[in-house]
Coordinates of C-alpha atoms and ligand atoms in Angstrom, one line a residue:
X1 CA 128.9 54.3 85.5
X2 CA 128.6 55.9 89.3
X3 CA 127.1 59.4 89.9
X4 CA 128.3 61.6 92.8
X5 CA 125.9 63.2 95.3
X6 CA 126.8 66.1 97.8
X7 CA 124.4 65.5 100.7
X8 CA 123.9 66.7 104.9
X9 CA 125.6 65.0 106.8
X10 CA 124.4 66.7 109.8
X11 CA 122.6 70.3 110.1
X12 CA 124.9 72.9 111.3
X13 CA 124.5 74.0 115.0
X14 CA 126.9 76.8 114.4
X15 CA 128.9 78.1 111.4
X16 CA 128.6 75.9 108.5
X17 CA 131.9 73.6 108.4
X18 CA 133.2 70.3 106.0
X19 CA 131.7 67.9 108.7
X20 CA 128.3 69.4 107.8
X21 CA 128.2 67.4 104.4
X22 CA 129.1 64.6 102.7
X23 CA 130.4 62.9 99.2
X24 CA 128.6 59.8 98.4
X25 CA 128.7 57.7 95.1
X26 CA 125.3 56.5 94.4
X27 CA 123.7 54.4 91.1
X28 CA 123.7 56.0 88.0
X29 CA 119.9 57.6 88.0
X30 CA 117.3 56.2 85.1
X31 CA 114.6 58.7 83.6
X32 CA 111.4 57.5 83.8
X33 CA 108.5 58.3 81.5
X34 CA 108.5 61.8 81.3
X35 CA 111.6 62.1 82.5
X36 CA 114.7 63.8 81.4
X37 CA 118.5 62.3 82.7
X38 CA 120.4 65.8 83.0
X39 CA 124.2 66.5 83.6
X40 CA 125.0 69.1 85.7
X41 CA 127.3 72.2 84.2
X42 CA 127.1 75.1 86.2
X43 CA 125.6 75.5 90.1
X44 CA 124.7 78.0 91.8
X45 CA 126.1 79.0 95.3
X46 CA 123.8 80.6 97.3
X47 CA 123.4 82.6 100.4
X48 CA 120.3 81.3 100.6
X49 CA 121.9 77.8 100.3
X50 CA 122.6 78.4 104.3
X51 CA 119.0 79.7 105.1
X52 CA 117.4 76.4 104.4
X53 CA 119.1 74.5 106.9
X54 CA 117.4 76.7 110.0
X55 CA 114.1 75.8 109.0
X56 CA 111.3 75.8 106.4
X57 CA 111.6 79.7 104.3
X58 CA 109.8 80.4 100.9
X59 CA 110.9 76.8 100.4
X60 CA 110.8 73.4 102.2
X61 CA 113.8 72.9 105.3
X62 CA 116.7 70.7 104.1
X63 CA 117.3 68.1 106.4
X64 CA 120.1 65.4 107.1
X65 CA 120.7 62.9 104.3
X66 CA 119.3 65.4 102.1
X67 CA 121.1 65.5 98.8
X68 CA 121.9 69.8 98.8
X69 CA 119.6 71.7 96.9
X70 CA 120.7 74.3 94.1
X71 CA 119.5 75.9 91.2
X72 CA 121.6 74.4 88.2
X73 CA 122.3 74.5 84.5
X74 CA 122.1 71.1 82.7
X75 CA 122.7 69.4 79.6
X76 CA 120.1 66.9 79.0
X77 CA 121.9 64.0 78.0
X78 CA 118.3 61.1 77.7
X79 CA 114.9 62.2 77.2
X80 CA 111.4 60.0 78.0
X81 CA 109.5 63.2 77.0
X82 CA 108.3 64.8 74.0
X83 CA 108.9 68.3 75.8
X84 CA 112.9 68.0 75.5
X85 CA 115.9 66.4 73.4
X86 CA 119.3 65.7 74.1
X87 CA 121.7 68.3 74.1
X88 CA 119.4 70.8 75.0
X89 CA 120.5 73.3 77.8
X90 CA 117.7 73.8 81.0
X91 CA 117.2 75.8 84.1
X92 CA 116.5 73.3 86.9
X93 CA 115.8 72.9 90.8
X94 CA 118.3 70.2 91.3
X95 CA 120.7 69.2 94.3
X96 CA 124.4 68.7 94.1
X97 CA 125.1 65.8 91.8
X98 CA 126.6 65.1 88.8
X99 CA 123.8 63.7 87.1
X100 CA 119.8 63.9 88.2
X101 CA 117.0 62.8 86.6
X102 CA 113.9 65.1 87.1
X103 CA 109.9 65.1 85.3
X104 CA 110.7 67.3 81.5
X105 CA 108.2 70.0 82.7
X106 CA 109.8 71.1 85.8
X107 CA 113.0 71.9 83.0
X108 CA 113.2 75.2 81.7
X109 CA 114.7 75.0 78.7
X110 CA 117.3 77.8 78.1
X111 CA 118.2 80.3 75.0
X112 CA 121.3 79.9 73.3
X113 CA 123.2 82.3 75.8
X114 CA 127.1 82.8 75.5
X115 CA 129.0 82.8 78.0
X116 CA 126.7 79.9 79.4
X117 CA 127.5 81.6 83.0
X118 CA 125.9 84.8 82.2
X119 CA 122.0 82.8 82.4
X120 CA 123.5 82.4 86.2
X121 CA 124.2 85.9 87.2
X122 CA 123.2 88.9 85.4
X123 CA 120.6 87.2 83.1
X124 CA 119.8 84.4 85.7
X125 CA 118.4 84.6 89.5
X126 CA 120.9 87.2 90.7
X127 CA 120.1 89.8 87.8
X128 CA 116.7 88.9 88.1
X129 CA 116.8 89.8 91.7
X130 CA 118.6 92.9 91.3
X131 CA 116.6 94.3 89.1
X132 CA 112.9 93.2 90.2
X133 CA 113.8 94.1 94.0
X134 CA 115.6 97.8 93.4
X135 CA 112.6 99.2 90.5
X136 CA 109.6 97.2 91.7
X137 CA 110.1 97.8 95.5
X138 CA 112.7 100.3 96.1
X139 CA 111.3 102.2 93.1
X140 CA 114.9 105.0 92.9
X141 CA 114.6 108.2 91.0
X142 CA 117.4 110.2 89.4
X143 CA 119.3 111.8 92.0
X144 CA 118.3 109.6 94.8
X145 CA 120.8 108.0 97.1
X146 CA 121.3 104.2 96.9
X147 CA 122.4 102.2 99.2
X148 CA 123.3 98.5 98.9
X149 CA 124.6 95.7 101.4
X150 CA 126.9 93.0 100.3
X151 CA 127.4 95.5 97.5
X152 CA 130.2 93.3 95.8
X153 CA 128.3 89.9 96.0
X154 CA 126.2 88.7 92.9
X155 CA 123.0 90.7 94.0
X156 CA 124.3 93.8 95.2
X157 CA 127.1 94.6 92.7
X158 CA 124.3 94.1 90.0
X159 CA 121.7 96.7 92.2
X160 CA 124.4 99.3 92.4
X161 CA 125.3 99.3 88.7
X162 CA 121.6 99.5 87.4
X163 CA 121.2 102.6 90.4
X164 CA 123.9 104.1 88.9
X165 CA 123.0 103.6 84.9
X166 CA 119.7 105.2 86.3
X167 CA 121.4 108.6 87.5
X168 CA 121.9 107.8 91.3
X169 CA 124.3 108.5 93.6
X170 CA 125.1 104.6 94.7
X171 CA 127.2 103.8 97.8
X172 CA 127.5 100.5 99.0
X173 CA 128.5 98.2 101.8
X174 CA 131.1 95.5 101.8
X175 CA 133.6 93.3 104.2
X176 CA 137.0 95.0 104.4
X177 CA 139.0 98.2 103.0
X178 CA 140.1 96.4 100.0
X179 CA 137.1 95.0 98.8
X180 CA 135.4 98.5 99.5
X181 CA 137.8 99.7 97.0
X182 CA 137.2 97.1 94.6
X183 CA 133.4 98.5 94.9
X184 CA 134.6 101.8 93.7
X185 CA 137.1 101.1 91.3
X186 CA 135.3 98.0 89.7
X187 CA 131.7 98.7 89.9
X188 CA 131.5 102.4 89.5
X189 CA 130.0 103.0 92.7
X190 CA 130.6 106.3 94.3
X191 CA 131.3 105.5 98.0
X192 CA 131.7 102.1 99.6
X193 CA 132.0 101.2 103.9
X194 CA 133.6 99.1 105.4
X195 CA 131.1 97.6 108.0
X196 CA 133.6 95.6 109.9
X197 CA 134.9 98.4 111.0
X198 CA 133.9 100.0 114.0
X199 CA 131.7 103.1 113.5
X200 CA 129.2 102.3 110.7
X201 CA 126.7 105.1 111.8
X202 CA 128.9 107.7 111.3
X203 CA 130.9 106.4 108.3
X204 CA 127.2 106.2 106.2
X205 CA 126.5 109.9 107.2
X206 CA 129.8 110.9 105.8
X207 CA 129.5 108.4 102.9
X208 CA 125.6 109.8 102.2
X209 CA 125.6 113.5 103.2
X210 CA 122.2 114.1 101.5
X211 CA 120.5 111.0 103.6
X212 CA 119.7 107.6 101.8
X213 CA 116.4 107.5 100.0
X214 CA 116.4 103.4 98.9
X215 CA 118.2 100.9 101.2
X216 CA 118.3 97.2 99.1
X217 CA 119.2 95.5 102.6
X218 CA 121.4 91.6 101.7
X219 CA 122.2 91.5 105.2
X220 CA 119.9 92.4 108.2
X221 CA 121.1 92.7 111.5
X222 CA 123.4 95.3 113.1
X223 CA 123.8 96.8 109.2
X224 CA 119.9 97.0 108.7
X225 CA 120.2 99.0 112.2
X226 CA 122.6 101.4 111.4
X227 CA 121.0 102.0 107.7
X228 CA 117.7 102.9 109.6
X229 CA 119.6 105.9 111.1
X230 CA 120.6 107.3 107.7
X231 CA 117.2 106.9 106.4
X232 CA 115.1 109.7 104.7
X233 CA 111.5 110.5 105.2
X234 CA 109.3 108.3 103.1
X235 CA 112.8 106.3 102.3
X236 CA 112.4 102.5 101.2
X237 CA 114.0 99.6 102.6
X238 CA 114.0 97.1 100.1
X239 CA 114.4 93.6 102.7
X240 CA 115.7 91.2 100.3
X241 CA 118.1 88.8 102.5
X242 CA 119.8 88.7 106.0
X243 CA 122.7 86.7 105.2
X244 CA 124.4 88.1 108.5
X245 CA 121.7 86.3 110.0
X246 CA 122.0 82.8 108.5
X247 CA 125.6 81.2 110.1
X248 CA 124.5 82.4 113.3
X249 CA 123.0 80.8 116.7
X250 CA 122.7 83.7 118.1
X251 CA 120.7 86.0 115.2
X252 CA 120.7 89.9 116.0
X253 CA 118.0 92.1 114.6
X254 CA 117.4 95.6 114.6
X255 CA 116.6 97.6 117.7
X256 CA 115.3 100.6 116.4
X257 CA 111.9 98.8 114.8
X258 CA 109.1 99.7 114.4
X259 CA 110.3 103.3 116.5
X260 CA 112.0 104.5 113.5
X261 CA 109.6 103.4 110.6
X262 CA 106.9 105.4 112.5
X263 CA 108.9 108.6 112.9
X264 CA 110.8 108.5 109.5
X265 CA 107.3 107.5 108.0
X266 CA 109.5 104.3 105.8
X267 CA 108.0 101.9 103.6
X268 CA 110.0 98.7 104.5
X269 CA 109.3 95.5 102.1
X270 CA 110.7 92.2 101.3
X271 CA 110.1 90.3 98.1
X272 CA 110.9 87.0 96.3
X273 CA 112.4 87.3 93.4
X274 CA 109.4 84.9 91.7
X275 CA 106.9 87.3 92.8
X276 CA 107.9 89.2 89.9
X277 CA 108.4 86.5 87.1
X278 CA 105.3 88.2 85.0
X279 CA 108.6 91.4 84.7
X280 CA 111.1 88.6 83.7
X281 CA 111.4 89.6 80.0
X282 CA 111.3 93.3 80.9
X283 CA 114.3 92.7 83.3
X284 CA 116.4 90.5 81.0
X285 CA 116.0 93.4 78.1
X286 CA 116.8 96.2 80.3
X287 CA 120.0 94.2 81.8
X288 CA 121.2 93.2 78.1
X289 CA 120.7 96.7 77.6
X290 CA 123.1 97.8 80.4
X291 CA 125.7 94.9 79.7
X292 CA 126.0 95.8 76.0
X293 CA 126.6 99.5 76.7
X294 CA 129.1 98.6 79.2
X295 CA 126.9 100.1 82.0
X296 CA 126.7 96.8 84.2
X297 CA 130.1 94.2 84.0
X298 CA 130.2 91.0 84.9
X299 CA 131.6 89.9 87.8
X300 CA 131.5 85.3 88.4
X301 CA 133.5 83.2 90.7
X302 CA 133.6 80.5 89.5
X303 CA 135.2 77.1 91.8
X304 CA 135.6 74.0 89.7
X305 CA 134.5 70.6 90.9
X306 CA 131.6 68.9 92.8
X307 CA 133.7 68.3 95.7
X308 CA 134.6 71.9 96.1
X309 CA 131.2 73.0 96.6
X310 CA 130.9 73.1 100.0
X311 CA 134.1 75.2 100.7
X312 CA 132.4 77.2 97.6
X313 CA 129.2 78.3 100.2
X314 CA 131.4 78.0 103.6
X315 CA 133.2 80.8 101.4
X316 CA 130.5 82.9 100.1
X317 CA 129.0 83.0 104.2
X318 CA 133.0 84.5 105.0
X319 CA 132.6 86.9 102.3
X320 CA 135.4 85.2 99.7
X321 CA 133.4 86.1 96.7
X322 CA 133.4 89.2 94.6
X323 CA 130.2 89.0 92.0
X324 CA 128.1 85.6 91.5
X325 CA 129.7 82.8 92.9
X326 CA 128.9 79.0 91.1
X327 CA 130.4 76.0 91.1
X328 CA 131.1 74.0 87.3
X329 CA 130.4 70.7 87.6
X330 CA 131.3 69.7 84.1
X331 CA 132.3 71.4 80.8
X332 CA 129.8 73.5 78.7
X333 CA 128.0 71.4 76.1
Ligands
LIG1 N1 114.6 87.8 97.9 C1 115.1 87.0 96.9 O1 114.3 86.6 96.0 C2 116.5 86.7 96.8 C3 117.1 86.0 95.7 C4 118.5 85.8 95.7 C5 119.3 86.2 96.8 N2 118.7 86.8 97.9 C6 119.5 87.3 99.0 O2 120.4 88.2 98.5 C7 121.5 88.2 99.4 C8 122.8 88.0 98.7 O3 122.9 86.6 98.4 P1 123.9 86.0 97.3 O4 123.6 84.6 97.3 O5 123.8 86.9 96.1 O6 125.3 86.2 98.0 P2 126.5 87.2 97.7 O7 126.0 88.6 98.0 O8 127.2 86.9 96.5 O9 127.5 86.8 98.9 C9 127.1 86.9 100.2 C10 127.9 88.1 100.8 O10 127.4 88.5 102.0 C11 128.4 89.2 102.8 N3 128.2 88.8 104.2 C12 128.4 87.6 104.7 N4 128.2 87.7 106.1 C13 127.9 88.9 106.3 C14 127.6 89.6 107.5 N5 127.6 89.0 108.7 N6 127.3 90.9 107.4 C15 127.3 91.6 106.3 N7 127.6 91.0 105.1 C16 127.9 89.7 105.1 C17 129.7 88.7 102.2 O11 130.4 89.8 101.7 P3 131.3 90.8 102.6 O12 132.7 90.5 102.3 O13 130.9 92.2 102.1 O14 130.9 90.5 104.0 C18 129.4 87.8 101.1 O15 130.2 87.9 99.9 C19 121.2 87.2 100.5 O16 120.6 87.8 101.6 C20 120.2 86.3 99.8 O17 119.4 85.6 100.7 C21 117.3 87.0 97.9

């Protein structure tokens, strides 16, 4: 039996293409002692997927001949270690293969969750993210104004629901007039630009007539500049990504830092989403909490196959996705 690997082919000099990676067919991988043999269900596509191939972040650089990276939900199918058994369902730092071996105590073994999916966006990193970034560092009160970039990806549609359920007024940010609708329509937000259109500066002061009080910022760049403008005194800028930033030779930043920090006296802080992993069981209670009153839905995109995963990310960079984009790898157990 063969195993199929997605690695680099070459690191991107540009925007992130096909040519970038490659399907190979490698030896079946053998457990060692210790070891677990796990088969890959669910991945997850990242943003952050793209980030790595710049350069070293909160995690090493990936390189060419790399096998990709990704956070995945397994089965393990063999276990050399007391610590799991087969069939159970883990949490893993993996790569893009349909089978990996890895030591039993880097596996997190997972509740009995239904729909499996769910332990990959609301109750997995994206929720996690959501909630740890908008109430540990944007910290909103009732009444506040929330605003959120990439507002219907898989972190930002979750931020803007939770803002909401906590009595905010929530507008958000997205690529194009119909998926701004979408926002509205689908997610409950109150107000939702269209950033590719030109004019942002003035379209947030209409959308946000009382001023913005939190900013959760998914994007940096040109948006992170024109959010500043609508900012409040003693706002917070909650920097959790720059995904505008990340397909790009030619990155852009902001030009009105530190000038407007100083003058609108803003708290601006970025954050891991592990920082927080002491909150974890707060957050997943609170989000159950909101998914079973019908306060936060559930939006996945879900592309089938291996093979497709790296249209899956080369997608997610254009803006194809609405809520938390994954590729299944193989059936549920
Ligand atoms: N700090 C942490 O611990 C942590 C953890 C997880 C994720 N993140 C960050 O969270 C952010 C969201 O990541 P995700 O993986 O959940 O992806 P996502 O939001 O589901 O998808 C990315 C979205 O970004 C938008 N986008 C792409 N290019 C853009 C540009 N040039 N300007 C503005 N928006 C653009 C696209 O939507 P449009 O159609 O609206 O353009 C796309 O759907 C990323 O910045 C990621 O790095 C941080």
């Amino acid at each position: 039996m063969t195993n199929r690997q997605i690695t680099i082919a070459e690191l991107p000099k540009g925007a992130l293409t096909p040519a970038n990676f490659a399907l190979r067919e490698t030896e079946m991988p053998q457990p060692a002692e210790g070891e677990v043999l796990l088969r890959t269900i669910l991945m997850s596509i990242d943003a952050a997927n793209r980030s790595w191939m710049q350069g070293a972040t909160y995690r090493d650089a990936v390189n060419a001949g790399d096998a990709m990276p990704t956070y995945a939900l397994c089965e393990v199918v063999e276990s050399r270690s007391p610590r799991l058994a087969k069939g159970d369902i883990v949490a893993v730092e993996s790569t893009w293969s349909d089978f990996v071996t890895r030591p039993a105590h880097k596996c997190q073994k997972m509740p009995d969750v239904r729909p499996l999916s769910h332990l990959m966006s609301v109750y997995g990193i994206a929720g996690k993210t959501a909630f740890h970034g908008l109430i540990s560092v944007g910290r909103p009160v009732t009444g506040e104004t929330v605003l959120v970039s990439a507002a219907a990806g898989s972190v930002g549609s979750i931020v803007g629901q939770i803002a909401k359920a906590l009595g905010c007024r929530v507008v958000g940010i997205a690529g194009g007039a119909e998926k701004c609708a979408w926002v509205i329509s689908e997610l409950g937000f109150d107000a939702c630009v269209d950033y590719r259109e030109p004019g942002l500066g003035k379209a947030l002061r209409a959308a946000c007539p009382d001023g913005v009080d939190v900013y959760f910022d998914n994007v940096g760049g040109s948006v992170l500049e024109a959010a500043l403008f609508a900012m409040n005194t003693r706002g917070r800028v909650v920097c959790c990504g720059a995904v505008s930033q990340y397909d790009s030779t030619a990155p852009t930043g902001p030009r009105n830092l530190p000038g407007l920090v100083v003058v609108k006296r803003l708290r601006m802080e970025g954050f891991i989403v592990m920082d927080f992993a002491q909150d974890d069981a707060k957050a997943l209670k609170a989000l159950q909490t909101w998914v079973a009153k019908g306060q936060i839905k559930v939006f996945e995109d879900v592309v089938e196959g291996l093979e497709n995963a790296p249209a899956a990310l080369i997608g997610l960079l254009a803006g194809e996705n609405r809520g938390k984009r994954m590729v299944r790898v193989g059936p549920d157990a």
